[in-house]
Every structure is written in C-alpha cells, then in structure tokens.
Coordinates of C-alpha atoms and ligand atoms in Angstrom, one line a residue:
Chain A
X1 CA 73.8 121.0 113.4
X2 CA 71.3 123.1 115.5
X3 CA 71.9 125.9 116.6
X4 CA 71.7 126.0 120.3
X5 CA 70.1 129.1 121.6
X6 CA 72.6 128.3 125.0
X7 CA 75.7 129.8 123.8
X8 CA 77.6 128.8 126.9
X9 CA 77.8 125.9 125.7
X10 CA 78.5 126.1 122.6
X11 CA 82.4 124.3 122.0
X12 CA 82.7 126.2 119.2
X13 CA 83.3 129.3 121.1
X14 CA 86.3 127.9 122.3
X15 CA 88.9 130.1 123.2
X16 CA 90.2 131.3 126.5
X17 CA 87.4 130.4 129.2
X18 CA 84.7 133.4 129.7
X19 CA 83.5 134.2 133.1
X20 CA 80.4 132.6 131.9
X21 CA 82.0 129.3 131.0
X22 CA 83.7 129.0 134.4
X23 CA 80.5 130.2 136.8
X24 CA 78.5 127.6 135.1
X25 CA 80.9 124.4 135.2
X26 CA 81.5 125.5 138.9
X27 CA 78.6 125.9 140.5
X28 CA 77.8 122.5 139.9
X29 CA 78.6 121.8 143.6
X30 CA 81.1 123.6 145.9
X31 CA 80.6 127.0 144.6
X32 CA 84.3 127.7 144.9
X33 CA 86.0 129.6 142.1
X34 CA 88.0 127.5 139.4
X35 CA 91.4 127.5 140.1
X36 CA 94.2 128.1 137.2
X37 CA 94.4 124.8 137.1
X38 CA 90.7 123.7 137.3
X39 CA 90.4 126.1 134.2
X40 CA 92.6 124.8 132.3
X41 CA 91.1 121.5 132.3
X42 CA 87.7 122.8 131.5
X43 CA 89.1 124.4 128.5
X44 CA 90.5 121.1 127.7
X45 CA 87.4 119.3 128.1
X46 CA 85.6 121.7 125.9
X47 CA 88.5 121.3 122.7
X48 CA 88.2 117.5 123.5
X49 CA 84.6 117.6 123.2
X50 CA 84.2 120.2 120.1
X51 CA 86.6 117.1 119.0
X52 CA 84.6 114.4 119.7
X53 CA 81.5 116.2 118.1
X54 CA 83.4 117.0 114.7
X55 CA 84.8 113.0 115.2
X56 CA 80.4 112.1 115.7
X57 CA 79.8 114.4 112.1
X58 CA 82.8 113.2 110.7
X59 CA 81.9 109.1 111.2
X60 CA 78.4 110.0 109.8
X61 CA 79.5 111.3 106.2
X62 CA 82.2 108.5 106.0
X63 CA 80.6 105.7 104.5
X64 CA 82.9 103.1 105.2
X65 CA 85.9 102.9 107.7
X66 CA 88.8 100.3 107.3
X67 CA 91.6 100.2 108.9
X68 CA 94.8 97.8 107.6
X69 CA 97.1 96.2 110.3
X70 CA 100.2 93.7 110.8
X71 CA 101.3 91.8 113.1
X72 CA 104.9 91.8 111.7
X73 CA 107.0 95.0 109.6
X74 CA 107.3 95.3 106.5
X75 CA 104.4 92.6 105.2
X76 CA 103.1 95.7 102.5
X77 CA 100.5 96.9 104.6
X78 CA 101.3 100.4 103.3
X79 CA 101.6 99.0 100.0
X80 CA 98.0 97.1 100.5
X81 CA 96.4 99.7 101.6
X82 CA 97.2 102.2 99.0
X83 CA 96.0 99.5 96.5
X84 CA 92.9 99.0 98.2
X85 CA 92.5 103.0 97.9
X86 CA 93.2 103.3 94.9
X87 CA 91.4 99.8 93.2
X88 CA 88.2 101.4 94.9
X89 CA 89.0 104.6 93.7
X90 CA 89.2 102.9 90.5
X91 CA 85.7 101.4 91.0
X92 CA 83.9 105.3 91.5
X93 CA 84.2 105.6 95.0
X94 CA 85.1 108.9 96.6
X95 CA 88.4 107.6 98.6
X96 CA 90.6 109.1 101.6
X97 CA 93.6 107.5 102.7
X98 CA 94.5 108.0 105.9
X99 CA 98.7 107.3 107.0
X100 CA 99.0 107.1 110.8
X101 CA 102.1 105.7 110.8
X102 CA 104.4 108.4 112.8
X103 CA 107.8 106.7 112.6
X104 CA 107.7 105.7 109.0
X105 CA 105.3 107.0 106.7
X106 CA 105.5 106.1 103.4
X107 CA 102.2 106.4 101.9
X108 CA 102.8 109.9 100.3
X109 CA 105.9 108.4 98.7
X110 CA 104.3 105.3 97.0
X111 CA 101.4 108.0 95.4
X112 CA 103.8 110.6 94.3
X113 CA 103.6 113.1 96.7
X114 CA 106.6 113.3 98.7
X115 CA 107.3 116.8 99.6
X116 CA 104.0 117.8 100.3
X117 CA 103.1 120.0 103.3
X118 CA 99.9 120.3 105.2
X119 CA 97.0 122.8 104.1
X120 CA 95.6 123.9 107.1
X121 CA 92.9 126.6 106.7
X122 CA 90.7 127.8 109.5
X123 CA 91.8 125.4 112.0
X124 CA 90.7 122.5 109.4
X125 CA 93.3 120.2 108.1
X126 CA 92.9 119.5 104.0
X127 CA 94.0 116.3 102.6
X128 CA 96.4 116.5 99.6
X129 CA 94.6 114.3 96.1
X130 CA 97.0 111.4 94.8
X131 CA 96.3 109.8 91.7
X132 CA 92.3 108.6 91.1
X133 CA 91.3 111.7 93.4
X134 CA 92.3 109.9 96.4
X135 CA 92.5 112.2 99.5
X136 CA 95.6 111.8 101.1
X137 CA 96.4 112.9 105.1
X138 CA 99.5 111.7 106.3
X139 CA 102.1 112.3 109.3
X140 CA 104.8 112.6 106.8
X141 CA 103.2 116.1 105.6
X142 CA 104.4 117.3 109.3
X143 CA 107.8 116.5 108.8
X144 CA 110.5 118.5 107.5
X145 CA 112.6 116.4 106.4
X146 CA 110.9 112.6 105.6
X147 CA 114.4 110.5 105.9
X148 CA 114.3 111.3 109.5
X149 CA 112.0 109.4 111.9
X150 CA 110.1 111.4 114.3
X151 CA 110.3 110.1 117.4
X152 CA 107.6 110.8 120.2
X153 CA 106.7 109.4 123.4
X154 CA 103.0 107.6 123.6
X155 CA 100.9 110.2 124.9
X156 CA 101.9 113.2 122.5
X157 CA 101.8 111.0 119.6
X158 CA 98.2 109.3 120.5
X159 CA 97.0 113.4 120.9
X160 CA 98.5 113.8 117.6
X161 CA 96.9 111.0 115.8
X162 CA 93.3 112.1 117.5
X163 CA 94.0 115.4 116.2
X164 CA 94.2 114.4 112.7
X165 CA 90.9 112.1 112.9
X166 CA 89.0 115.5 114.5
X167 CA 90.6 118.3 112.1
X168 CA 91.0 116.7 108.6
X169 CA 88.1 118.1 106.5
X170 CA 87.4 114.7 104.4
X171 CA 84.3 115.6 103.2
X172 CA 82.2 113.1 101.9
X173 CA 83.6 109.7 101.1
X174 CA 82.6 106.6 100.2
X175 CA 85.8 104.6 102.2
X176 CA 88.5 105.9 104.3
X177 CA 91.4 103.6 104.8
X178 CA 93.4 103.6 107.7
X179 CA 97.2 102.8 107.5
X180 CA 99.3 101.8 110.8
X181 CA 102.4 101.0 112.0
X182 CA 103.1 97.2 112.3
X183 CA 101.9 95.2 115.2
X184 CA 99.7 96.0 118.2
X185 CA 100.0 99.0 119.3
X186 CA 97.9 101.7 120.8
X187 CA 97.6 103.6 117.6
X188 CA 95.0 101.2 116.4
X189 CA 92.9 101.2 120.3
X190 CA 93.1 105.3 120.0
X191 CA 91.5 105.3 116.5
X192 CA 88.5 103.0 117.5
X193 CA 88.4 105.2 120.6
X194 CA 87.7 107.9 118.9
X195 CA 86.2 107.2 115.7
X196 CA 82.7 105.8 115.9
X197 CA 81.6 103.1 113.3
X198 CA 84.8 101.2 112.3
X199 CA 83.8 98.7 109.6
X200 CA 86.2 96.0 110.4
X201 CA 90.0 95.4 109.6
X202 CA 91.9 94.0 107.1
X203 CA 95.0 91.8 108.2
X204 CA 97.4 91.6 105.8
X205 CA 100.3 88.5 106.1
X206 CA 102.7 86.8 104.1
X207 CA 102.9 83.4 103.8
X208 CA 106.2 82.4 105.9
X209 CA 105.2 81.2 109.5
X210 CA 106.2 83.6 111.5
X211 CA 104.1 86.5 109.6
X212 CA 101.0 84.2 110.0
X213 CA 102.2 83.7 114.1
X214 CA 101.7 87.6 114.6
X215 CA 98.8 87.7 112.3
X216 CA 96.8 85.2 114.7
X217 CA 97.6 87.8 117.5
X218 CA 96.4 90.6 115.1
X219 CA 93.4 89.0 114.7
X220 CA 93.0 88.2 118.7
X221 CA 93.5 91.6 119.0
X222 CA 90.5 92.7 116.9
X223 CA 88.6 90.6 118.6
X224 CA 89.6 91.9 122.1
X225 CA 88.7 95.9 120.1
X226 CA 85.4 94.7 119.0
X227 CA 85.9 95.5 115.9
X228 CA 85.4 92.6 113.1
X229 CA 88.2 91.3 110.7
X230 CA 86.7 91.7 107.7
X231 CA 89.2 89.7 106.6
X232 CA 93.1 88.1 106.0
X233 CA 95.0 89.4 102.5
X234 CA 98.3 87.5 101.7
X235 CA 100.8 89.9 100.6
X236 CA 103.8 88.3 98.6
X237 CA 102.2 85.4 97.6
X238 CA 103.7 83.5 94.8
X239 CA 105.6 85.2 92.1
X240 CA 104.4 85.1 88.5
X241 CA 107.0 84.2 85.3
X242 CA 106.1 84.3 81.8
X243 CA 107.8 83.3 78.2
X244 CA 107.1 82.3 75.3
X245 CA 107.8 78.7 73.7
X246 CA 106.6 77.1 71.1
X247 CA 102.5 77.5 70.6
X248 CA 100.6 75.0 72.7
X249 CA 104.2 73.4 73.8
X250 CA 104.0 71.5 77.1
X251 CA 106.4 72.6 79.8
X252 CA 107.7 71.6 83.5
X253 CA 108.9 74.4 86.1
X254 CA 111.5 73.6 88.7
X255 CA 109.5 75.9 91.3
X256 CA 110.9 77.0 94.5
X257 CA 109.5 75.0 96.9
X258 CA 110.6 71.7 95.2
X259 CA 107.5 70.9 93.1
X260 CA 107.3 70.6 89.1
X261 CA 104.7 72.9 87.9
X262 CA 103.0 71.9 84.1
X263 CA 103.0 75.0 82.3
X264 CA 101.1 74.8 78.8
X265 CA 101.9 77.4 76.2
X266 CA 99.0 79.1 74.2
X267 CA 98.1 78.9 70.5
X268 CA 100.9 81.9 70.6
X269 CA 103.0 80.4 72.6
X270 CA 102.7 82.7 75.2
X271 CA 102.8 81.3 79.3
X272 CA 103.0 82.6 82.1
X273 CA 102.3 81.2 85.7
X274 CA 102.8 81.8 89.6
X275 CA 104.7 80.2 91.5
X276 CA 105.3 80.0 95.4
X277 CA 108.0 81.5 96.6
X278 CA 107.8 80.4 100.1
X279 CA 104.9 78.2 101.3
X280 CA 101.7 79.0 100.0
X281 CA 97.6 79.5 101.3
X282 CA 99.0 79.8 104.8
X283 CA 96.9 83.6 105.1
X284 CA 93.7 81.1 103.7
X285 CA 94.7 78.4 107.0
X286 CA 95.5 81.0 109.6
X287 CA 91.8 82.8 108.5
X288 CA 89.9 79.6 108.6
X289 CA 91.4 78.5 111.5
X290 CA 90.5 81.5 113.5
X291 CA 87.0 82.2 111.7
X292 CA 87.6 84.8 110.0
X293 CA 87.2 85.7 106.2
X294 CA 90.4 85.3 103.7
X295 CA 90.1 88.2 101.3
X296 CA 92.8 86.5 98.8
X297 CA 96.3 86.9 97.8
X298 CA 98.4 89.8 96.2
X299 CA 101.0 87.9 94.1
X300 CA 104.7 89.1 95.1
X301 CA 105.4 92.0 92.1
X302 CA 109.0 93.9 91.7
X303 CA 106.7 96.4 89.8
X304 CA 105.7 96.8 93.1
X305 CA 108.9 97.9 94.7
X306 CA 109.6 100.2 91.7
X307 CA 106.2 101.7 91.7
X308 CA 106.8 102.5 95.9
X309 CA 110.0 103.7 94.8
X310 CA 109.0 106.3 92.1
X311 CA 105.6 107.1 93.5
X312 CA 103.7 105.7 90.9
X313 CA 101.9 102.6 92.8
X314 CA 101.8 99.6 90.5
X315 CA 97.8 99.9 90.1
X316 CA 98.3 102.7 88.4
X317 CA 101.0 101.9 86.7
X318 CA 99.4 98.8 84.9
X319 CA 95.7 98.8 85.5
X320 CA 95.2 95.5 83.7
X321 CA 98.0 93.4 85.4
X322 CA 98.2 90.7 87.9
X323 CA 98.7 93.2 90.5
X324 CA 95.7 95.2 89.6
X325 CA 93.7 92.1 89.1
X326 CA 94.9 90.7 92.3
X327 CA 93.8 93.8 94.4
X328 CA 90.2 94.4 92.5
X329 CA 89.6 90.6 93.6
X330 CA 90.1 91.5 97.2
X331 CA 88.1 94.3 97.2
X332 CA 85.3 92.6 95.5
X333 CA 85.7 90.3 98.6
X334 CA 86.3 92.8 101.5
X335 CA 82.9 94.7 99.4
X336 CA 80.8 91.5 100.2
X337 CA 82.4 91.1 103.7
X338 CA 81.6 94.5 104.7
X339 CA 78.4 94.1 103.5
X340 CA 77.8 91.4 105.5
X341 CA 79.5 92.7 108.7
X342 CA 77.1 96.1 108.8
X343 CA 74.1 93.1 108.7
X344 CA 75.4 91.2 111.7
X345 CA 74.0 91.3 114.5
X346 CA 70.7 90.2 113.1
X347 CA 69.2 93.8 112.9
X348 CA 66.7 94.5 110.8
X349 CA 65.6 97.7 109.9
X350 CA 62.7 98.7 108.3
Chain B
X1 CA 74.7 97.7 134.0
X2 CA 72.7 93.7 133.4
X3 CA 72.8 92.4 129.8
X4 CA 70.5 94.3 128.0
X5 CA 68.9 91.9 125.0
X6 CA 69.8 91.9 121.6
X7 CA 67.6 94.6 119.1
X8 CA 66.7 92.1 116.7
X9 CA 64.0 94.6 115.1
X10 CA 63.3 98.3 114.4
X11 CA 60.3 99.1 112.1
X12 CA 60.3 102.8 111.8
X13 CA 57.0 104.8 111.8
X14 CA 55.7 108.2 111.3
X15 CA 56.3 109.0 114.6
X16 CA 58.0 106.1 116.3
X17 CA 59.3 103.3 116.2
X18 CA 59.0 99.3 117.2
X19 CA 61.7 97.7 118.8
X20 CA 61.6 94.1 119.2
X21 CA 64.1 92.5 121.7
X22 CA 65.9 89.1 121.9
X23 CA 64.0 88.6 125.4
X24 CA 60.6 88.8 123.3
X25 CA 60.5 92.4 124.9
X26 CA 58.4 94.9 122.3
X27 CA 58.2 98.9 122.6
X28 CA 57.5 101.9 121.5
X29 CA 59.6 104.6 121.1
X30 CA 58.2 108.2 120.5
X31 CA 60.9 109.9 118.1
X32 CA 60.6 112.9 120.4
X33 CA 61.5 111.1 123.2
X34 CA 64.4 109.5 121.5
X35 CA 65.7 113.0 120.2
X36 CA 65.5 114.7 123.6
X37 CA 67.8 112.0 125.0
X38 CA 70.0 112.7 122.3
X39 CA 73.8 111.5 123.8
X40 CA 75.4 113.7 121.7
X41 CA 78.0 116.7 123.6
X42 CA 75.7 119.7 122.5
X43 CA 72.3 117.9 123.8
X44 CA 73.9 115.6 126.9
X45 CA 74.6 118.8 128.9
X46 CA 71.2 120.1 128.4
X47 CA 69.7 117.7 130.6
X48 CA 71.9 118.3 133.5
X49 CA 70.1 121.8 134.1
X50 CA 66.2 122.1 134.5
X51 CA 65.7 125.0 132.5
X52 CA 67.7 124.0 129.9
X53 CA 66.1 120.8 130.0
X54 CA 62.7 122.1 129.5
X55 CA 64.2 124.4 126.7
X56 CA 65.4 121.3 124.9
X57 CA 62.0 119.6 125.5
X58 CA 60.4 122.7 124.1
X59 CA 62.9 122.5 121.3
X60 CA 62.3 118.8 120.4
X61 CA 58.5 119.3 120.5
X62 CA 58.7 121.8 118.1
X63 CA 60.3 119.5 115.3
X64 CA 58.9 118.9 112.3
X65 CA 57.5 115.2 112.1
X66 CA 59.8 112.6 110.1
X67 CA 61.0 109.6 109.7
X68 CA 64.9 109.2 110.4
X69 CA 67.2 107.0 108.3
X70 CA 68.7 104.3 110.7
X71 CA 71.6 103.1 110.4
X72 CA 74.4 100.5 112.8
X73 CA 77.5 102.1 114.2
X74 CA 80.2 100.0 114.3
X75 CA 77.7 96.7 115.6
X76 CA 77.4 98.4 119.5
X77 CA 75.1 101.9 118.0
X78 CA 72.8 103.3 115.9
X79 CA 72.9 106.6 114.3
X80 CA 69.3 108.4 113.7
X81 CA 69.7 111.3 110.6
X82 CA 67.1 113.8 110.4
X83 CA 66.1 116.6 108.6
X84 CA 66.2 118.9 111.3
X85 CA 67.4 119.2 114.6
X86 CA 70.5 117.5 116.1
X87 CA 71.7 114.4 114.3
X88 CA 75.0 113.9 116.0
X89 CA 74.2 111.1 118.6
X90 CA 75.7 107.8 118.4
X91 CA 72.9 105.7 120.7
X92 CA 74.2 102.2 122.0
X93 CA 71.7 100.1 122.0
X94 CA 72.1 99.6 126.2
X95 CA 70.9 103.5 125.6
X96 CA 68.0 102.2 123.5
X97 CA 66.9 99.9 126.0
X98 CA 66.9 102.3 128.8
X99 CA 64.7 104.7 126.8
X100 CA 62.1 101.9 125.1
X101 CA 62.0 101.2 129.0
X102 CA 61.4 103.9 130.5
X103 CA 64.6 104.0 132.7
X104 CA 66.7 107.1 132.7
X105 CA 69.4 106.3 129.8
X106 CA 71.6 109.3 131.7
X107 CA 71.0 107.0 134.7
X108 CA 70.4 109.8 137.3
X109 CA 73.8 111.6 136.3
X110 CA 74.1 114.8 134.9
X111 CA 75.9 114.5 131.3
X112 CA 79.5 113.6 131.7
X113 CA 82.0 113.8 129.2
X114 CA 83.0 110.7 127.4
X115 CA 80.8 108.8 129.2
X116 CA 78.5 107.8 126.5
Ligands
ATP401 N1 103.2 92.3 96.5 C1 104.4 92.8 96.6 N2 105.4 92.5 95.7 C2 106.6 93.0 95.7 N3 107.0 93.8 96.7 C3 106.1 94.2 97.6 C4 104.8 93.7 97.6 N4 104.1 94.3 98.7 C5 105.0 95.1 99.3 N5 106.2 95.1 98.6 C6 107.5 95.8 99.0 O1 107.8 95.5 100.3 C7 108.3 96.6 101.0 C8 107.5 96.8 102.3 O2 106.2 97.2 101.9 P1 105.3 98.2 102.8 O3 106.0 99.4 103.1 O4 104.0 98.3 102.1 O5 105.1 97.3 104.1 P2 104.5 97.8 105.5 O6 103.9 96.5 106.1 O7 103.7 98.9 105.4 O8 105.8 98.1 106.3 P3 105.9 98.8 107.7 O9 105.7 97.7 108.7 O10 107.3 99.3 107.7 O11 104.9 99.9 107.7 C9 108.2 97.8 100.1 O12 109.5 97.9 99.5 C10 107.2 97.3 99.0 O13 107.4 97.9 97.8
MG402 MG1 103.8 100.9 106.3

C-alpha cells in the first residue's frame, strides 16, 4: 500500500470525524457545515470504504474464490463444501473455509470445532485451523449457544456477512470456499457485491427431481450474477454395498430402482458395488441441459452422517475411501474448470 | 455507457502495454497513465481535487519502471500488481477502454464511492 502523503484521506484514520475530515467532504459545494447527521454518514462512508479497500487487498492474495450453493435444504452443501476444503487441503493447498450460513451453521461441527469463539485482535478477525490446516470463519463462532438459530432481519445480517469478508485476516490462500444457506437468497448477491474476482460456483443436487427443479433456478441465478457455474456435484448419489462370496462367483442385485445389477466377486471374493438409490445422472442431465459443466457425483455415505455428527468429516476419516475418492475426482474436475473459466473471455495475456 | 469491445489482447511492455480490441481497435497504454487512473478508494479521490491531482501525477511519475503482472478479475476486470506504488485497483475493462482512448474513465465526475 502507499502511503499517501494526504492524510485526510487516509480510511485508516477512522474514528470520530476530525474537523479536517468534515471541511473537506463539505466544501465540495454548498459550503454549509455537516449536519449530525451528514456526519454520520461520512463516517460511514469512510468504514465502508476502508472496507472495500481491505475487500480489493483481500481478493488479490486469495487465489481462488468458490462459492457452494443449493437450490433446495439439506442437499450436503455444507457437507460438500467442507470436502472440497479439505480434499484440496489434502492436495497442498493453503485452504480457508468460509460458513455464511447465519440460521444454521454447521460447518464448525462437521470439522470438530464446535465451541469455538472468535479471535479478534486489532479489529482483525482470525479464522480458527480444522483438520489439514484449513482456516475456518464461521457465524456459529458468534453464537452463544449453537442449538439456537439466530434470527436477523435482511439488512443487519447482509452488514454482518460484509463484515466478515472485510475483517477476517485470511492471509494467503490458495482457495477460499464459500458456504451458504440453501436457495437464492441475498447472501450469495452481497458476497459477489463485495468480493471482487469470484471464480465461479459449484451447485450441488441430488438426484430426485425436485432437487434438480431448484438447481436449474440455482444455475439461472448465476447466470443473472455473472458469475460462472463452474459446475453441478450430485450429492447422495447411489449407495455402495460390499460382501464377500465365493472368489470370482457371479452374482445379481435386486437394486432399488427395480434393475438387477451383475456383481462379480474377485479372486478373493471380495465385491462391492453402487447402487441408485433414487434415479440416477439427473445432476449430469440438468448440467448438460443448461450448458454448464457436471463435476461428478459424491456416492450417498452414512460415514458421512457420522463423520458430521462427531466432527470428524469422512475425508479425514478414511482418506482412501469411496467418499474421499469421490470428492478428489470432483476437484480434479472443478481444478480444470476453473482453469478454464479464468481463460474465458478469450484474453490473452502476454 | 455504448458497448465497449471485447480485450481480446494485452502484450505487456517495459513501459506499456498493447491492447487489441474485438472492433480491430489497437492502443497504447502508458503504465503511468494507467496507474494515475488508478480506481482504487485511496487514488479515486485524488483526482477530484487539482492539487491533489497533480501530487498523484508527481507521485506516479516518480515510480520506478516495471512491468506489472496481469491478471482477470472475476471475467469483468483486471488487476495490475506492482512492485511499488498502489496495487489495489480492480480496472473493468469499460475503464480500460476509456483510458487506451483517451476519454476520461472518471467520466467528468469527481470519485464517488462505489461507483467503480
Ligand atoms: N454423501 C452423503 N452421504 C450421506 N449423508 C450425507 C451425504 N451428504 C450429506 N449428508 C448428510 O445429509 C445431511 C445434510 O447435509 P448438509 O448439512 O451438508 O446439507 P446442507 O445442504 O448444507 O443443508 P442446509 O441446507 O441445511 O445448509 C447431513 O446430516 C449430512 O451428514
Ligand atoms: Mg449447510
């Protein structure tokens, strides 16, 4: 930052409104003195500025921006986006998780750190570290007692949210991922408000219908945000069974959706396979048939539900299962996508 | 403001840079000219005042000579880091345009907040 020899204007200086401050905003044209009221929104334009600045230096040293989003409740976009966290974590990158979800946060529970409270020093916000050295900021650090939703009106919890962006001290990161409440709200307008250089979003769905309906309006609403989908996940997608039977036997499955599914054992006469538990690849239709990229599908886990339940997330849990594999897959995907999306345009640098 | 083209090209030189447009439109754009209209909240309100105007012109003059790393903002910006000086302004490329043209990006307005 330079330093400006003007200190006048210098929103760092906040504080109560110096003679100085006030004589230069007003004589821009009447010459009249500021009234109370006058000076009170000066002062708030300077914090809202000093905000937007520290927003400007903040989007600069994070890499990438992502933020996760639903059309419908409870679809495991908290759960998704803790995975995607922490499988990039997993990969080297310097990660921050960010939980804007004011009525229900649950992120903090699902990475063991329920109970934690805010460390603010200076003015500056500090994230609490979760498992893999993710950075952890979430509205559930503000609340006394987590059972009990808070409840507030639009405009004091869209100030609330714009004061996390500007006062977490993130530090350098490779990814940020950004949590919300289900469906379209303002939440997810107020972040791209304020934070410059979103990447994209990921839309997470599960295969029955009516998740994909709300998804296609997720996805219309990116598109009315600017912002690009980087791409569909489908959350709960087929469950996986395994047994053992005799080696290399040849089996049939009665699978829930009414098909018979060949299962062939292993010289060990181990098997295992997935099956659908409602109908499956709609995420893969709903992306193609809006253009947007399908990122792949997380296979419905009760490690899962356990892991959100004791705070140990099932990535971390059992690195080398189907869940784990499942989410590196994705983000191998979203990776490319993102790639691809800073390209558009047709730029070219040199 | 009209549709401004697309920037389809930047080539970055030692002391400016080439921007090719989607209209066929080429330009030149003097890194010290691009810094001074910095849109950034500390440099923006600079420009609304004569002397501090000149003071920032003085400043930006007075910068070393590099090259700045380029890179997209969220497919609407670009963001110019440099070694020294102010690196906090996010230019849209309708800002670009003005100032490869010649046109006054703060179009005639003193800096206003949250208008950038
Ligand atoms: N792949 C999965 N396999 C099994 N259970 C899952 C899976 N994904 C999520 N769940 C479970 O589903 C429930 C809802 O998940 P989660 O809280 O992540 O959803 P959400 O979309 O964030 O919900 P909300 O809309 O309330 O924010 C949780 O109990 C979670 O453990
Ligand atoms: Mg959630």
């Amino acid at each position: 930052m330079s330093d400006s020899p003007i200190s006048h204007h210098d929103p760092s200086k906040e504080g109560s409104p110096s003679s100085e401050k006030s004589e230069d905003i007003e004589s821009g044209e009447s010459g009249a003195p500021a009234s109370a009221d006058q000076q009170q929104q000066m002062e708030q334009a300077y914090s809202q500025m000093k905000r937007k600045m520290t927003l400007q230096e903040m989007g600069a040293k994070i890499k990438h921006k992502i933020m996760v989003l639903s059309g419908k409740g409870g679809v495991g976009k908290s759960t998704v986006a803790t995975g995607l966290a922490l499988s990039l974590a997993a990969q080297g990158n310097q990660v921050g998780l960010l939980d804007i979800d004011i009525t229900g946060p649950n992120i903090p529970k699902m990475l063991g750190l329920g109970g934690h409270r805010l460390h603010v020093e200076e003015g500056r916000i500090y994230p609490a570290t979760g498992y893999s050295g993710v950075k952890v900021i979430s509205m559930a650090f503000l609340l006394d007692d987590e059972d009990t939703p808070v409840v507030w009106r639009g405009p004091i919890k869209l100030g609330a949210i714009q004061q996390f962006l500007g006062d977490v001290e993130w530090g350098e990161l490779d990814y940020l991922v950004i949590d919300f409440p289900p469906g379209t709200s303002d939440e997810p307008l107020t972040v791209v408000q304020s934070l410059p250089d979103i990447d994209g979003m990921v839309i997470v769905t599960t295969p029955q219908d009516v998740a994909l309906l709300d998804s296609r309006k997720s996805i219309g609403f990116a598109t009315s945000l600017k912002v690009p989908v980087l791409g569909v996940v489908e959350n709960m997608s087929g469950y996986t069974i395994r047994g053992t039977a005799e080696p290399n036997a040849e089996m049939k499955i009665d699978a829930p959706d009414g098909t018979m599914v060949d299962v062939v054992a292993d010289a060990d006469g181990n098997w295992s396979t997935t099956l659908d538990i409602f109908k499956a690849g709609g995420g893969q239709a709903t992306a193609e048939e809006m253009g947007v990229p399908f990122l792949g599908r997380l296979p419905f886990d009760p490690g899962v539900v356990r892991g959100g339940d004791d705070g140990v997330h099932r990535i971390v849990a059992d690195p080398q299962g189907e869940s784990a594999q499942a989410f590196a897959k994705v983000v191998e995907q979203l990776n490319a996508n993102i790639a691809a999306a800073k390209q558009s345009g047709g730029l070219e640098i040199i | 403001m009209d549709e401004v083209p697309e920037l389809q090209r930047l080539e970055r030189g030692d002391s400016a840079m080439e921007l090719t447009w989607s209209d066929g439109t080429e330009n030149s754009v003097d890194y010290r000219t691009l810094r001074y209209w910095c849109p950034c909240a500390k440099c923006g309100p600079r420009r609304g005042a004569q002397d501090l105007a000149e003071l920032l012109q003085a400043e930006v003059a007075a910068y070393p000579q590099e090259m700045p790393t380029v890179q997209t903002v969220g497919g609407y910006a670009l963001h110019f880091e440099w070694s020294s000086g102010c690196s906090s302004g996010i230019y849209r490329f309708e800002r670009l345009w003005s100032i490869a043209n010649a046109l006054d990006p703060d179009d005639g307005k003193p800096y206003v907040h949250g208008a950038w």
